[in-house]
Amino acid sequence: MTEWKYLPILKWKQGERIALRNLKGDQWDGVVPLIELQPISAAPNFPSLQAALPDYLDKIAKDLVKALPEGTACAIDTRYVSTGYTKQAQLLYAVSLRLGKLTDRQILPVITSALAQSEAAQLERIAEHFDEIIVRIDAPSVDVAQVQPIIELVKDAFKNGAVHVVVDQFSLVGKDYKVVATAIKPYLDEAVASKSASVTIAGGSFPVNLIGFKQGTFDIERVEWKVWKQIRKGSAYADIRYSDYCVTNPALSPEMDPTQMNPSVAIRYAADGHWRLFKAGGFKKGAPNQYMALCQLLLSDSVYTDPTYSYGDKCYADAASAKLGNGNPSSWRRDATNHHLVLTQRAL
C-alpha cells in the first residue's frame, strides 16, 4: 500500500513541474504529489476529447517521467481537464490508465465527492484496473452527514482495493486557524470512522494574487499548517496526514494573456507557520536588478536557511550574487515551490 506523510497538491504549471524535478534523494521520502491536470484545449464531447487526448497525455507523461523518480507514485485529479464533459468517471479512468502505461509510475486516481455522488455506478470500471484510489471530500460543498455515505459509495466499488480519504478545506486565506480546526474536526471524525486506508487533511491559504501588497516585506500565515498542528494535538487524529497547495492558491487560475500582465517581482518563502513575502515592482520595464536585490534581502533575513538546503535556496543565493538574472514568474514559482516542498517534508 502507498504510504505518504506529505501529499502536495500541484497545478502542474511549469514552475511546479521543475520544482518537483529538482527534489533530490531523501527529499522524496514520504512525498506523493497529487496533480490537478490543467484544462485541455478541446470541446467537451467524446469525438473532440478522443482526438485531443493523445497529444495532451503524451506531454504530461513526458513531464511526469522527468519529475518523478522511478518507483514514485502520484495521484491524478482530472476535475479541470474538461469540466463540461458529462462522463467524468470515464475521463478519469482513461487518463489515469494511459498515464500509468506511458510513465510506468503508479497512478492513484482521485475521485471527487461530486463524482462519487453523480457517477457511482461507473466506479467499478476504475476499480478493475487500480488497486488504490483517493476519494477527495470537498469540505466546503459537502455536509458532514454526507462524508461517510460518499466514502461508502466508493468502497462499494473498490471492495478489494485500498481507499484513501483526503478531506480538503480548499481556500483558508485569512481565516483563524483555531476556528478552522474546530470546524473541520467533525469531517475528520467521519473520515476516521470509515476505517479507510488513510485520512489526509488538505487546504491552502496563499492568496490568489499579490494585489493589495505594497512593495516591501510581509508575513502571510500558513493557516493549513497551523490547522494540522492543532488537529494533531488530539490523540484521535495522530495518524492524520498532511496536504497543502504549496505557494499557490487552491483556485484554478484563469488563462491570462501574458502580454497584458505585469506581475510583481516577488519571493514567496515558506517558514514554520508563515510565508515571508518579499515584493518589488513590476516585472516589465522594471529595474534589471530587482530580483537580485530581493534575494540579497532574503539571504540577510533570519528566515533564510542556506544555499545547500534545497535547489530553490541555491537559486536564491546565485541570484543574490548575480549568477542568475531577474528570472520570470515561472522561475520564481519554481524556487519558492521547491523550498516549500523541502521545508514541509522535513518538518513532517
mmCIF file of C-alpha atoms in Angstrom:
data_model
loop_
_atom_site.group_PDB
_atom_site.id
_atom_site.type_symbol
_atom_site.label_atom_id
_atom_site.label_comp_id
_atom_site.label_asym_id
_atom_site.label_seq_id
_atom_site.Cartn_x
_atom_site.Cartn_y
_atom_site.Cartn_z
ATOM 1 C CA MET A 1 0.000 0.000 0.000
ATOM 2 C CA THR A 2 1.192 3.506 -0.824
ATOM 3 C CA GLU A 3 2.370 5.470 2.217
ATOM 4 C CA TRP A 4 2.923 9.195 2.458
ATOM 5 C CA LYS A 5 3.289 11.839 5.094
ATOM 6 C CA TYR A 6 3.002 14.737 2.640
ATOM 7 C CA LEU A 7 0.594 14.994 -0.301
ATOM 8 C CA PRO A 8 1.385 18.314 -2.038
ATOM 9 C CA ILE A 9 -1.359 19.402 -4.441
ATOM 10 C CA LEU A 10 0.138 20.831 -7.624
ATOM 11 C CA LYS A 11 -1.481 22.638 -10.567
ATOM 12 C CA TRP A 12 1.231 21.204 -12.849
ATOM 13 C CA LYS A 13 2.343 24.533 -14.278
ATOM 14 C CA GLN A 14 5.948 24.723 -15.475
ATOM 15 C CA GLY A 15 7.398 26.165 -12.278
ATOM 16 C CA GLU A 16 5.869 23.410 -10.157
ATOM 17 C CA ARG A 17 6.998 20.688 -12.565
ATOM 18 C CA ILE A 18 10.616 21.843 -12.423
ATOM 19 C CA ALA A 19 10.444 22.305 -8.646
ATOM 20 C CA LEU A 20 9.412 18.671 -8.315
ATOM 21 C CA ARG A 21 12.087 17.539 -10.753
ATOM 22 C CA ASN A 22 14.733 19.117 -8.547
ATOM 23 C CA LEU A 23 13.856 17.244 -5.371
ATOM 24 C CA LYS A 24 16.819 15.010 -4.599
ATOM 25 C CA GLY A 25 17.330 11.778 -2.671
ATOM 26 C CA ASP A 26 15.694 11.730 0.749
ATOM 27 C CA GLN A 27 13.727 14.894 -0.081
ATOM 28 C CA TRP A 28 11.290 12.453 -1.703
ATOM 29 C CA ASP A 29 10.841 10.388 1.463
ATOM 30 C CA GLY A 30 7.156 10.274 2.337
ATOM 31 C CA VAL A 31 6.121 12.545 -0.565
ATOM 32 C CA VAL A 32 3.392 11.607 -3.043
ATOM 33 C CA PRO A 33 2.240 14.503 -5.260
ATOM 34 C CA LEU A 34 -1.409 14.994 -6.157
ATOM 35 C CA ILE A 35 -1.596 16.583 -9.582
ATOM 36 C CA GLU A 36 -4.574 18.609 -10.764
ATOM 37 C CA LEU A 37 -4.293 18.405 -14.535
ATOM 38 C CA GLN A 38 -4.874 21.621 -16.464
ATOM 39 C CA PRO A 39 -7.801 22.078 -18.897
ATOM 40 C CA ILE A 40 -7.460 20.509 -22.335
ATOM 41 C CA SER A 41 -7.994 22.549 -25.491
ATOM 42 C CA ALA A 42 -10.933 20.548 -26.817
ATOM 43 C CA ALA A 43 -14.711 20.728 -26.843
ATOM 44 C CA PRO A 44 -16.340 18.701 -24.032
ATOM 45 C CA ASN A 45 -17.587 15.861 -26.217
ATOM 46 C CA PHE A 46 -16.267 12.371 -26.930
ATOM 47 C CA PRO A 47 -15.028 12.889 -30.519
ATOM 48 C CA SER A 48 -13.132 16.072 -29.626
ATOM 49 C CA LEU A 49 -11.563 14.583 -26.497
ATOM 50 C CA GLN A 50 -10.679 11.357 -28.297
ATOM 51 C CA ALA A 51 -8.768 13.409 -30.880
ATOM 52 C CA ALA A 52 -7.024 15.740 -28.408
ATOM 53 C CA LEU A 53 -6.173 13.436 -25.502
ATOM 54 C CA PRO A 54 -3.239 11.506 -27.079
ATOM 55 C CA ASP A 55 -1.038 14.591 -27.559
ATOM 56 C CA TYR A 56 -2.235 16.118 -24.279
ATOM 57 C CA LEU A 57 -1.351 12.985 -22.302
ATOM 58 C CA ASP A 58 1.929 12.374 -24.132
ATOM 59 C CA LYS A 59 3.155 15.788 -22.961
ATOM 60 C CA ILE A 60 2.013 15.194 -19.385
ATOM 61 C CA ALA A 61 3.596 11.735 -19.354
ATOM 62 C CA LYS A 62 6.970 13.078 -20.502
ATOM 63 C CA ASP A 63 6.888 15.709 -17.782
ATOM 64 C CA LEU A 64 5.909 13.129 -15.157
ATOM 65 C CA VAL A 65 8.792 10.849 -16.099
ATOM 66 C CA LYS A 66 11.204 13.782 -15.786
ATOM 67 C CA ALA A 67 9.754 14.868 -12.445
ATOM 68 C CA LEU A 68 9.080 11.597 -10.622
ATOM 69 C CA PRO A 69 11.837 9.119 -9.740
ATOM 70 C CA GLU A 70 11.184 5.511 -10.686
ATOM 71 C CA GLY A 71 9.008 3.819 -8.110
ATOM 72 C CA THR A 72 7.339 7.073 -7.041
ATOM 73 C CA ALA A 73 3.545 7.111 -7.038
ATOM 74 C CA CYS A 74 1.377 10.101 -7.842
ATOM 75 C CA ALA A 75 -2.312 10.909 -7.592
ATOM 76 C CA ILE A 76 -4.168 12.270 -10.617
ATOM 77 C CA ASP A 77 -7.204 14.559 -10.376
ATOM 78 C CA THR A 78 -8.971 15.265 -13.685
ATOM 79 C CA ARG A 79 -11.664 17.624 -12.368
ATOM 80 C CA TYR A 80 -10.431 20.538 -14.511
ATOM 81 C CA VAL A 81 -9.485 18.657 -17.698
ATOM 82 C CA SER A 82 -12.886 19.057 -19.337
ATOM 83 C CA THR A 83 -15.421 20.420 -16.880
ATOM 84 C CA GLY A 84 -18.286 20.325 -19.370
ATOM 85 C CA TYR A 85 -17.842 16.658 -20.259
ATOM 86 C CA THR A 86 -20.747 14.598 -18.940
ATOM 87 C CA LYS A 87 -18.825 11.361 -18.264
ATOM 88 C CA GLN A 88 -16.201 12.374 -15.720
ATOM 89 C CA ALA A 89 -15.627 8.832 -14.415
ATOM 90 C CA GLN A 90 -14.850 7.663 -17.940
ATOM 91 C CA LEU A 91 -12.427 10.558 -18.365
ATOM 92 C CA LEU A 92 -10.655 9.831 -15.063
ATOM 93 C CA TYR A 93 -10.365 6.165 -15.988
ATOM 94 C CA ALA A 94 -8.957 6.833 -19.473
ATOM 95 C CA VAL A 95 -6.476 9.477 -18.328
ATOM 96 C CA SER A 96 -5.210 7.524 -15.308
ATOM 97 C CA LEU A 97 -4.853 4.275 -17.234
ATOM 98 C CA ARG A 98 -2.996 5.928 -20.109
ATOM 99 C CA LEU A 99 -0.628 7.860 -17.853
ATOM 100 C CA GLY A 100 0.198 4.695 -15.931
ATOM 101 C CA LYS A 101 1.138 2.915 -19.144
ATOM 102 C CA LEU A 102 3.130 5.825 -20.575
ATOM 103 C CA THR A 103 5.100 6.587 -17.412
ATOM 104 C CA ASP A 104 5.491 3.211 -15.719
ATOM 105 C CA ARG A 105 4.598 5.014 -12.479
ATOM 106 C CA GLN A 106 1.890 4.028 -10.033
ATOM 107 C CA ILE A 107 -1.155 6.228 -10.563
ATOM 108 C CA LEU A 108 -3.782 6.773 -7.863
ATOM 109 C CA PRO A 109 -6.992 8.110 -9.477
ATOM 110 C CA VAL A 110 -8.672 10.853 -7.440
ATOM 111 C CA ILE A 111 -12.440 10.532 -7.126
ATOM 112 C CA THR A 112 -14.066 13.782 -6.058
ATOM 113 C CA SER A 113 -17.094 13.777 -3.798
ATOM 114 C CA ALA A 114 -19.165 15.167 -6.679
ATOM 115 C CA LEU A 115 -18.037 12.363 -8.976
ATOM 116 C CA ALA A 116 -18.773 9.693 -6.365
ATOM 117 C CA GLN A 117 -22.304 11.012 -5.911
ATOM 118 C CA SER A 118 -23.144 11.507 -9.584
ATOM 119 C CA GLU A 119 -21.460 8.506 -11.233
ATOM 120 C CA ALA A 120 -21.170 5.847 -8.520
ATOM 121 C CA ALA A 121 -22.251 3.119 -10.955
ATOM 122 C CA GLN A 122 -19.252 3.859 -13.180
ATOM 123 C CA LEU A 123 -16.607 3.460 -10.472
ATOM 124 C CA GLU A 124 -16.338 -0.320 -10.740
ATOM 125 C CA ARG A 125 -14.553 0.043 -14.070
ATOM 126 C CA ILE A 126 -11.851 2.121 -12.371
ATOM 127 C CA ALA A 127 -11.669 -0.457 -9.573
ATOM 128 C CA GLU A 128 -10.927 -3.221 -12.091
ATOM 129 C CA HIS A 129 -7.615 -1.605 -13.048
ATOM 130 C CA PHE A 130 -6.418 0.228 -9.923
ATOM 131 C CA ASP A 131 -5.559 -1.231 -6.517
ATOM 132 C CA GLU A 132 -5.618 2.128 -4.732
ATOM 133 C CA ILE A 133 -7.598 5.306 -5.139
ATOM 134 C CA ILE A 134 -8.180 8.564 -3.303
ATOM 135 C CA VAL A 135 -11.631 9.912 -2.526
ATOM 136 C CA ARG A 136 -11.397 13.666 -2.109
ATOM 137 C CA ILE A 137 -14.053 15.193 0.134
ATOM 138 C CA ASP A 138 -14.706 18.816 -0.847
ATOM 139 C CA ALA A 139 -15.489 20.060 2.668
ATOM 140 C CA PRO A 140 -16.890 23.490 1.653
ATOM 141 C CA SER A 141 -19.552 21.864 -0.548
ATOM 142 C CA VAL A 142 -20.299 18.695 1.433
ATOM 143 C CA ASP A 143 -22.308 18.391 4.630
ATOM 144 C CA VAL A 144 -20.750 16.405 7.473
ATOM 145 C CA ALA A 145 -23.548 13.848 7.259
ATOM 146 C CA GLN A 146 -22.580 13.113 3.638
ATOM 147 C CA VAL A 147 -18.965 12.171 4.349
ATOM 148 C CA GLN A 148 -19.373 8.514 5.269
ATOM 149 C CA PRO A 149 -22.056 7.818 2.605
ATOM 150 C CA ILE A 150 -19.712 9.230 -0.076
ATOM 151 C CA ILE A 151 -16.841 7.090 1.154
ATOM 152 C CA GLU A 152 -19.115 4.029 1.248
ATOM 153 C CA LEU A 153 -20.187 4.646 -2.362
ATOM 154 C CA VAL A 154 -16.528 4.430 -3.374
ATOM 155 C CA LYS A 155 -15.795 1.455 -1.116
ATOM 156 C CA ASP A 156 -18.709 -0.470 -2.632
ATOM 157 C CA ALA A 157 -16.919 -0.265 -5.985
ATOM 158 C CA PHE A 158 -13.420 -0.849 -4.583
ATOM 159 C CA LYS A 159 -14.193 -3.904 -2.482
ATOM 160 C CA ASN A 160 -10.704 -5.360 -2.889
ATOM 161 C CA GLY A 161 -8.710 -2.135 -3.122
ATOM 162 C CA ALA A 162 -7.346 0.487 -0.745
ATOM 163 C CA VAL A 163 -9.427 3.653 -0.420
ATOM 164 C CA HIS A 164 -7.596 6.712 0.913
ATOM 165 C CA VAL A 165 -9.565 9.779 2.030
ATOM 166 C CA VAL A 166 -8.499 13.405 1.607
ATOM 167 C CA VAL A 167 -10.600 15.981 3.461
ATOM 168 C CA ASP A 168 -9.932 19.170 1.514
ATOM 169 C CA GLN A 169 -10.749 22.521 3.095
ATOM 170 C CA PHE A 170 -9.660 24.385 -0.072
ATOM 171 C CA SER A 171 -9.078 28.101 0.479
ATOM 172 C CA LEU A 172 -8.225 29.170 4.026
ATOM 173 C CA VAL A 173 -6.960 32.642 3.124
ATOM 174 C CA GLY A 174 -7.196 34.981 6.090
ATOM 175 C CA LYS A 175 -9.013 32.520 8.357
ATOM 176 C CA ASP A 176 -8.406 31.883 12.058
ATOM 177 C CA TYR A 177 -6.685 28.516 12.317
ATOM 178 C CA LYS A 178 -8.273 27.639 15.669
ATOM 179 C CA VAL A 179 -11.771 28.288 14.312
ATOM 180 C CA VAL A 180 -10.957 26.272 11.178
ATOM 181 C CA ALA A 181 -9.552 23.377 13.240
ATOM 182 C CA THR A 182 -12.723 23.197 15.308
ATOM 183 C CA ALA A 183 -14.936 23.321 12.203
ATOM 184 C CA ILE A 184 -13.093 20.568 10.320
ATOM 185 C CA LYS A 185 -12.933 18.040 13.183
ATOM 186 C CA PRO A 186 -16.422 16.591 12.533
ATOM 187 C CA TYR A 187 -15.377 15.861 8.926
ATOM 188 C CA LEU A 188 -12.226 14.155 10.136
ATOM 189 C CA ASP A 189 -14.215 12.180 12.701
ATOM 190 C CA GLU A 190 -16.414 10.812 9.915
ATOM 191 C CA ALA A 191 -13.418 10.041 7.724
ATOM 192 C CA VAL A 192 -11.575 8.249 10.538
ATOM 193 C CA ALA A 193 -14.712 6.289 11.429
ATOM 194 C CA SER A 194 -14.896 4.996 7.848
ATOM 195 C CA LYS A 195 -11.784 2.903 8.579
ATOM 196 C CA SER A 196 -10.246 3.780 5.228
ATOM 197 C CA ALA A 197 -6.630 3.091 4.311
ATOM 198 C CA SER A 198 -5.609 6.606 5.394
ATOM 199 C CA VAL A 199 -7.014 10.066 6.095
ATOM 200 C CA THR A 200 -5.296 13.272 4.945
ATOM 201 C CA ILE A 201 -6.269 16.873 5.675
ATOM 202 C CA ALA A 202 -5.655 19.450 2.927
ATOM 203 C CA GLY A 203 -6.009 23.182 2.467
ATOM 204 C CA GLY A 204 -4.296 26.268 1.113
ATOM 205 C CA SER A 205 -4.001 29.834 2.364
ATOM 206 C CA PHE A 206 -1.736 31.607 -0.101
ATOM 207 C CA PRO A 207 -3.646 34.499 -1.731
ATOM 208 C CA VAL A 208 -4.902 34.284 -5.317
ATOM 209 C CA ASN A 209 -2.517 37.101 -6.255
ATOM 210 C CA LEU A 210 -0.358 39.773 -4.670
ATOM 211 C CA ILE A 211 -2.653 42.698 -5.415
ATOM 212 C CA GLY A 212 -3.069 44.669 -2.211
ATOM 213 C CA PHE A 213 0.500 44.082 -1.040
ATOM 214 C CA LYS A 214 2.718 47.115 -1.440
ATOM 215 C CA GLN A 215 6.421 46.802 -2.133
ATOM 216 C CA GLY A 216 8.208 45.540 0.948
ATOM 217 C CA THR A 217 8.295 42.524 3.261
ATOM 218 C CA PHE A 218 5.197 40.858 4.685
ATOM 219 C CA ASP A 219 4.291 37.663 6.547
ATOM 220 C CA ILE A 220 1.364 35.559 5.321
ATOM 221 C CA GLU A 221 0.034 32.952 7.736
ATOM 222 C CA ARG A 222 0.181 29.283 6.657
ATOM 223 C CA VAL A 223 -3.253 28.545 8.070
ATOM 224 C CA GLU A 224 -3.422 24.941 6.804
ATOM 225 C CA TRP A 225 -0.121 24.100 8.544
ATOM 226 C CA LYS A 226 -1.330 25.541 11.844
ATOM 227 C CA VAL A 227 -4.666 23.718 11.490
ATOM 228 C CA TRP A 228 -2.866 20.401 11.007
ATOM 229 C CA LYS A 229 -0.637 21.006 14.035
ATOM 230 C CA GLN A 230 -3.663 21.979 16.123
ATOM 231 C CA ILE A 231 -5.580 18.893 14.977
ATOM 232 C CA ARG A 232 -2.690 16.573 15.754
ATOM 233 C CA LYS A 233 -2.793 17.560 19.424
ATOM 234 C CA GLY A 234 -5.749 15.213 19.784
ATOM 235 C CA SER A 235 -4.903 11.519 20.109
ATOM 236 C CA ALA A 236 -7.801 10.582 17.805
ATOM 237 C CA TYR A 237 -6.031 12.401 14.958
ATOM 238 C CA ALA A 238 -2.488 11.130 15.487
ATOM 239 C CA ASP A 239 -2.451 9.367 12.119
ATOM 240 C CA ILE A 240 -3.929 12.207 10.061
ATOM 241 C CA ARG A 241 -1.621 13.002 7.130
ATOM 242 C CA TYR A 242 -0.866 16.430 5.686
ATOM 243 C CA SER A 243 -1.523 18.081 2.328
ATOM 244 C CA ASP A 244 -1.278 21.653 1.028
ATOM 245 C CA TYR A 245 -1.157 23.678 -2.179
ATOM 246 C CA CYS A 246 2.436 24.893 -1.664
ATOM 247 C CA VAL A 247 2.731 28.578 -2.641
ATOM 248 C CA THR A 248 -0.375 28.579 -4.854
ATOM 249 C CA ASN A 249 -3.989 29.377 -4.044
ATOM 250 C CA PRO A 250 -6.346 26.373 -4.352
ATOM 251 C CA ALA A 251 -8.478 28.068 -7.026
ATOM 252 C CA LEU A 252 -7.785 27.275 -10.667
ATOM 253 C CA SER A 253 -6.133 30.345 -12.185
ATOM 254 C CA PRO A 254 -7.820 31.634 -15.356
ATOM 255 C CA GLU A 255 -5.783 31.674 -18.536
ATOM 256 C CA MET A 256 -4.355 35.169 -18.964
ATOM 257 C CA ASP A 257 -2.748 36.858 -21.944
ATOM 258 C CA PRO A 258 0.898 37.279 -20.809
ATOM 259 C CA THR A 259 1.219 40.408 -22.947
ATOM 260 C CA GLN A 260 -1.459 42.040 -20.775
ATOM 261 C CA MET A 261 0.157 41.121 -17.465
ATOM 262 C CA ASN A 262 2.863 42.834 -15.451
ATOM 263 C CA PRO A 263 3.433 40.629 -12.394
ATOM 264 C CA SER A 264 5.390 41.979 -9.471
ATOM 265 C CA VAL A 265 8.856 40.590 -8.884
ATOM 266 C CA ALA A 266 8.469 38.635 -5.657
ATOM 267 C CA ILE A 267 9.747 35.837 -3.433
ATOM 268 C CA ARG A 268 7.304 33.586 -1.553
ATOM 269 C CA TYR A 269 9.479 32.000 1.132
ATOM 270 C CA ALA A 270 7.990 29.325 3.366
ATOM 271 C CA ALA A 271 8.840 29.162 7.078
ATOM 272 C CA ASP A 272 7.248 27.428 10.048
ATOM 273 C CA GLY A 273 3.757 28.868 10.276
ATOM 274 C CA HIS A 274 4.063 31.580 7.628
ATOM 275 C CA TRP A 275 5.434 32.642 4.281
ATOM 276 C CA ARG A 276 7.673 35.681 4.172
ATOM 277 C CA LEU A 277 6.770 37.676 1.088
ATOM 278 C CA PHE A 278 9.414 39.929 -0.443
ATOM 279 C CA LYS A 279 7.812 42.134 -3.096
ATOM 280 C CA ALA A 280 9.373 44.589 -5.546
ATOM 281 C CA GLY A 281 7.968 46.461 -8.549
ATOM 282 C CA GLY A 282 6.528 45.273 -11.832
ATOM 283 C CA PHE A 283 8.460 42.776 -13.942
ATOM 284 C CA LYS A 284 8.078 44.595 -17.262
ATOM 285 C CA LYS A 285 10.253 47.678 -17.712
ATOM 286 C CA GLY A 286 11.324 47.380 -14.095
ATOM 287 C CA ALA A 287 14.839 47.733 -12.757
ATOM 288 C CA PRO A 288 17.034 44.881 -14.024
ATOM 289 C CA ASN A 289 18.352 44.100 -10.548
ATOM 290 C CA GLN A 290 15.047 43.913 -8.664
ATOM 291 C CA TYR A 291 15.205 40.166 -8.136
ATOM 292 C CA MET A 292 18.863 40.291 -7.116
ATOM 293 C CA ALA A 293 18.019 42.923 -4.507
ATOM 294 C CA LEU A 294 15.162 40.809 -3.141
ATOM 295 C CA CYS A 295 17.383 37.740 -2.943
ATOM 296 C CA GLN A 296 20.041 39.725 -1.094
ATOM 297 C CA LEU A 297 17.337 40.849 1.322
ATOM 298 C CA LEU A 298 16.213 37.246 1.770
ATOM 299 C CA LEU A 299 19.743 35.992 2.425
ATOM 300 C CA SER A 300 20.195 38.606 5.151
ATOM 301 C CA ASP A 301 16.881 37.652 6.787
ATOM 302 C CA SER A 302 16.757 35.225 9.731
ATOM 303 C CA VAL A 303 14.115 33.177 7.898
ATOM 304 C CA TYR A 304 16.582 32.057 5.221
ATOM 305 C CA THR A 305 18.103 28.587 5.607
ATOM 306 C CA ASP A 306 21.250 28.207 3.475
ATOM 307 C CA PRO A 307 22.193 27.501 -0.171
ATOM 308 C CA THR A 308 22.538 23.760 0.459
ATOM 309 C CA TYR A 309 19.053 23.377 1.959
ATOM 310 C CA SER A 310 17.242 22.972 -1.351
ATOM 311 C CA TYR A 311 17.540 23.628 -5.065
ATOM 312 C CA GLY A 312 15.382 26.720 -4.613
ATOM 313 C CA ASP A 313 17.643 28.063 -1.882
ATOM 314 C CA LYS A 314 20.700 27.646 -4.099
ATOM 315 C CA CYS A 315 18.940 29.603 -6.845
ATOM 316 C CA TYR A 316 18.200 32.410 -4.377
ATOM 317 C CA ALA A 317 21.874 32.525 -3.375
ATOM 318 C CA ASP A 318 23.006 32.500 -7.024
ATOM 319 C CA ALA A 319 20.609 35.310 -7.916
ATOM 320 C CA ALA A 320 21.806 37.354 -4.927
ATOM 321 C CA SER A 321 25.366 37.182 -6.280
ATOM 322 C CA ALA A 322 24.298 37.983 -9.861
ATOM 323 C CA LYS A 323 24.948 34.435 -11.118
ATOM 324 C CA LEU A 324 21.304 34.369 -12.196
ATOM 325 C CA GLY A 325 19.250 37.182 -13.681
ATOM 326 C CA ASN A 326 15.818 38.586 -12.882
ATOM 327 C CA GLY A 327 14.160 35.323 -13.857
ATOM 328 C CA ASN A 328 10.451 35.249 -14.653
ATOM 329 C CA PRO A 329 7.186 34.267 -12.932
ATOM 330 C CA SER A 330 7.785 30.596 -13.724
ATOM 331 C CA SER A 331 11.291 30.521 -12.218
ATOM 332 C CA TRP A 332 10.120 32.458 -9.143
ATOM 333 C CA ARG A 333 7.378 29.861 -8.626
ATOM 334 C CA ARG A 334 9.892 27.048 -9.210
ATOM 335 C CA ASP A 335 12.262 28.217 -6.480
ATOM 336 C CA ALA A 336 9.519 29.054 -3.984
ATOM 337 C CA THR A 337 7.766 25.722 -4.540
ATOM 338 C CA ASN A 338 10.957 23.691 -4.291
ATOM 339 C CA HIS A 339 11.933 25.325 -0.986
ATOM 340 C CA HIS A 340 8.371 24.903 0.317
ATOM 341 C CA LEU A 341 8.334 21.195 -0.567
ATOM 342 C CA VAL A 342 11.648 20.517 1.150
ATOM 343 C CA LEU A 343 10.801 22.573 4.243
ATOM 344 C CA THR A 344 7.437 20.854 4.681
ATOM 345 C CA GLN A 345 8.764 17.349 4.019
ATOM 346 C CA ARG A 346 11.481 17.812 6.633
ATOM 347 C CA ALA A 347 9.053 19.278 9.172
ATOM 348 C CA LEU A 348 6.832 16.225 8.887
#
